Short mmCIF file of C-alpha atoms in Angstrom, two decimals:
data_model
loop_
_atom_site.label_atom_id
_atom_site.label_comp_id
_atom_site.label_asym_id
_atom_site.label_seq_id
_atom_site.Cartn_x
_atom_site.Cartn_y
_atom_site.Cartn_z
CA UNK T 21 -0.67 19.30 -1.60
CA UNK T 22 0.12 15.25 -2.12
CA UNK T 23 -3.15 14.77 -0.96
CA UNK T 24 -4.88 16.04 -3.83
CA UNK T 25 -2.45 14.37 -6.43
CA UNK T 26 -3.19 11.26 -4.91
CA UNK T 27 -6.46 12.21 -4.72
CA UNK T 28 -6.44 12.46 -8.53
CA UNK T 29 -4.69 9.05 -8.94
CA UNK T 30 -6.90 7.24 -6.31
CA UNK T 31 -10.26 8.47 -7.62
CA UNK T 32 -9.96 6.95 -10.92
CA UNK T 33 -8.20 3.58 -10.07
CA UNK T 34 -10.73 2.80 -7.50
CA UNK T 35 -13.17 3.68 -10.21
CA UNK T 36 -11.79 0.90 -12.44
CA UNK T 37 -12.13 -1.56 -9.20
CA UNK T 38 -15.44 -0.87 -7.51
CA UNK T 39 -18.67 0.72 -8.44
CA UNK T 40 -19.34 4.00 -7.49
CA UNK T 41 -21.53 3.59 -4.67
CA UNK T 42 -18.72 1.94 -2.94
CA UNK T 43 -17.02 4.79 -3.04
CA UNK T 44 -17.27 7.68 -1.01
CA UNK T 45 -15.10 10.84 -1.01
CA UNK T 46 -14.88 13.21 1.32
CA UNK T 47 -12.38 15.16 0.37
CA UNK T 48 -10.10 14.98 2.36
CA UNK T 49 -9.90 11.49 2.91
CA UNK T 50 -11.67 8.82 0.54
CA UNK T 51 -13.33 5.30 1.91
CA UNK T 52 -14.31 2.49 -0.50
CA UNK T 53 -15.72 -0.85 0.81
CA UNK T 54 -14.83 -3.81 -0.98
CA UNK T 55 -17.40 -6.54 -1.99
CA UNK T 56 -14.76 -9.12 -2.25
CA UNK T 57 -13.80 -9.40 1.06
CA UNK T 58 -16.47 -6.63 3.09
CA UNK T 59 -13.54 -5.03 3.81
CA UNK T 60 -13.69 -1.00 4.14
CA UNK T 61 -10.81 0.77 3.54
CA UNK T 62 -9.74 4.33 4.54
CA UNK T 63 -7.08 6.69 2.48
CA UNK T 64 -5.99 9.91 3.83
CA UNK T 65 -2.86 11.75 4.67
CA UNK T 66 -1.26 12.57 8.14
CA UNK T 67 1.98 13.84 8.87
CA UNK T 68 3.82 10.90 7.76
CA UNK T 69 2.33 11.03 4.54
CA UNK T 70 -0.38 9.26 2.50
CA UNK T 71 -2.56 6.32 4.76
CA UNK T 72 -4.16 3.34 3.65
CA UNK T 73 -5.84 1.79 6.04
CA UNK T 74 -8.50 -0.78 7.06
CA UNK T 75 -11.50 -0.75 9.76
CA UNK T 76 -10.53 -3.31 12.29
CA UNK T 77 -12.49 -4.86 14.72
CA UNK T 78 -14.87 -2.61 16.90
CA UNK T 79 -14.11 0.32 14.19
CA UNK T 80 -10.41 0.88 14.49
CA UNK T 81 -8.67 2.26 11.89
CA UNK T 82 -5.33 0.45 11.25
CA UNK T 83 -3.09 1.82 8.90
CA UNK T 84 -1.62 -0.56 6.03
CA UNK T 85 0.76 1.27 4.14
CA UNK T 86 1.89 4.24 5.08
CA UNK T 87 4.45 6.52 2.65
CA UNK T 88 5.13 9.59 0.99
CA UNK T 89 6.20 9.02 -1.91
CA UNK T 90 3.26 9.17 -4.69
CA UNK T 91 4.33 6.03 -6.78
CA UNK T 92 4.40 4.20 -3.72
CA UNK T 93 1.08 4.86 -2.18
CA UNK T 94 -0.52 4.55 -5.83
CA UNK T 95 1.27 0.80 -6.35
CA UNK T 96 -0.23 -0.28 -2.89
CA UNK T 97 -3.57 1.28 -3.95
CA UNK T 98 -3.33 -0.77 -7.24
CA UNK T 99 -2.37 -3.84 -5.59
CA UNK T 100 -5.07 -3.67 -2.37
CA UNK T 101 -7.97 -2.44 -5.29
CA UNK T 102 -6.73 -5.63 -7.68
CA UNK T 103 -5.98 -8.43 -5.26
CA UNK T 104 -7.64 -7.48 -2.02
CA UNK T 105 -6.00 -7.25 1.45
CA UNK T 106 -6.30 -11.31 2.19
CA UNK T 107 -3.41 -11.39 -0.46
CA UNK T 108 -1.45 -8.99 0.96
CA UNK T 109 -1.12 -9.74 4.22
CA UNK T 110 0.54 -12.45 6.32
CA UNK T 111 -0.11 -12.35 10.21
CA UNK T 112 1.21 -15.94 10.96
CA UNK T 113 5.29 -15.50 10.73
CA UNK T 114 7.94 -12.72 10.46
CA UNK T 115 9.82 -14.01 7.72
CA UNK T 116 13.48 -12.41 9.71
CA UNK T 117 15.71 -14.65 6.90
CA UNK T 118 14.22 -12.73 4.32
CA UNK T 119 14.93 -9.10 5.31
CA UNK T 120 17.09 -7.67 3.48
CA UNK T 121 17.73 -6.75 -0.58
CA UNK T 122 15.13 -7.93 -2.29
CA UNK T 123 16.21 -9.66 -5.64
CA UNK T 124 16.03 -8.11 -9.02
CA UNK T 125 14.67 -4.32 -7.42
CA UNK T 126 15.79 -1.74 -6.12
CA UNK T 127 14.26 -2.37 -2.47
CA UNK T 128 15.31 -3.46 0.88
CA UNK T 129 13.20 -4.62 3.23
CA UNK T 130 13.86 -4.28 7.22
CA UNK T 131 11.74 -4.69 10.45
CA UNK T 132 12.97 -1.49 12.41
CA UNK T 133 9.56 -0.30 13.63
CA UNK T 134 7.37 -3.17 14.45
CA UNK T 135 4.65 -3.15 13.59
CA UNK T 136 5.62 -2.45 10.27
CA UNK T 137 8.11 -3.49 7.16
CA UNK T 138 9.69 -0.77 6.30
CA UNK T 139 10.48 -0.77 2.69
CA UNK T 140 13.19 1.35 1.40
CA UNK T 141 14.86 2.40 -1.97
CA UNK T 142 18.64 1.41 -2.09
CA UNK T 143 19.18 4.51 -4.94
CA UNK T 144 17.06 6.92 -3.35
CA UNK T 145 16.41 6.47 0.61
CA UNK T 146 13.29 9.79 0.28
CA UNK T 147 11.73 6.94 -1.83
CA UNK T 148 10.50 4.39 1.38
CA UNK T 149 6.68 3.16 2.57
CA UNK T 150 6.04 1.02 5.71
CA UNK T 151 3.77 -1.97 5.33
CA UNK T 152 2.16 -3.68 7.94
CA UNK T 153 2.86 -6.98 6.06
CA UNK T 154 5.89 -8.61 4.59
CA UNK T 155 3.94 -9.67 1.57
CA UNK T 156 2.63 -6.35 1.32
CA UNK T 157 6.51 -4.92 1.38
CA UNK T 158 8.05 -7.28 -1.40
CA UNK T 159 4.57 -6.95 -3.56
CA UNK T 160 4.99 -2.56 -3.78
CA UNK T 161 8.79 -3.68 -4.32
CA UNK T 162 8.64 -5.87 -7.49
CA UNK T 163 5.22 -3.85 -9.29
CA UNK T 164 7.66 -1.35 -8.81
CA UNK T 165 10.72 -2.47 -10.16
CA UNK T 166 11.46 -2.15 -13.93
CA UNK T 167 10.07 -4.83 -15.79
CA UNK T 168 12.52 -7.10 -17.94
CA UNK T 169 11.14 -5.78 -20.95
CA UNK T 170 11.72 -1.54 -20.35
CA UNK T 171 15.45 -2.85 -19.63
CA UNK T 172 16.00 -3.89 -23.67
CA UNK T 173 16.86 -1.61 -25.86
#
């Protein structure tokens, strides 16, 4: 069932960000290669919710951001479609002093299951993803936070 409402938000976002033939859905799982980077990625859903991965070396799959909440999984769609995956990753350092509450959102940001960032809602704990990057963590965190703006009256 989330699968096809993502499935309905993917499709047309990845439509604004690659052409067509870069595209391919299969139903139940959709892969679009970028021509920024020649990177493919893979979107599906598993039992811990909605995938977005990347083909690694020799084929593998490795999962990005994984997360079932909807708004989530569409922000880290909109961010990996607009800015590509070099921007949202950061292999060289765990950046341990800045775990934590992330300034002016609603996120917190912890290492519990390396691999991954886990990044979690301090209002809502259902509302979570887990990132395989730190800069991929803080970047879902502040698109989703309320903009200054939507805060005045």
């Amino acid at each position: 069932m989330m699968w096809q409402q993502y499935r309905s938000l993917a499709l047309p976002l990845l439509g604004e960000h690659f052409p067509p033939e870069l595209i391919d859905d299969n139903g139940d799982s959709i892969v679009v290669t970028s021509r920024r980077d020649y990177t493919t990625y893979v979107l599906s859903e598993d039992e811990r919710g909605i995938v977005i991965a990347y083909e690694g070396e020799r084929n593998t799959v490795v999962p990005f951001c994984i997360t079932q909440t909807l708004k989530l999984a569409a922000t880290c769609l909109t961010l990996l479609a607009r800015d590509g995956i070099a921007t949202l990753t950061d292999m060289s350092y765990t950046p341990q002093d800045l775990l934590g509450p992330l300034p002016h959102t609603t996120f917190t940001i912890s290492k519990k299951s390396p691999p991954f960032f886990e990044l979690t809602s301090t209002i809502d704990p259902t509302v979570s993803a887990k990132c395989r990057s730190f800069a991929c963590a803080r970047a879902i965190a502040e698109a989703s936070a309320p903009s200054l703006d939507s805060l005045r009256p």
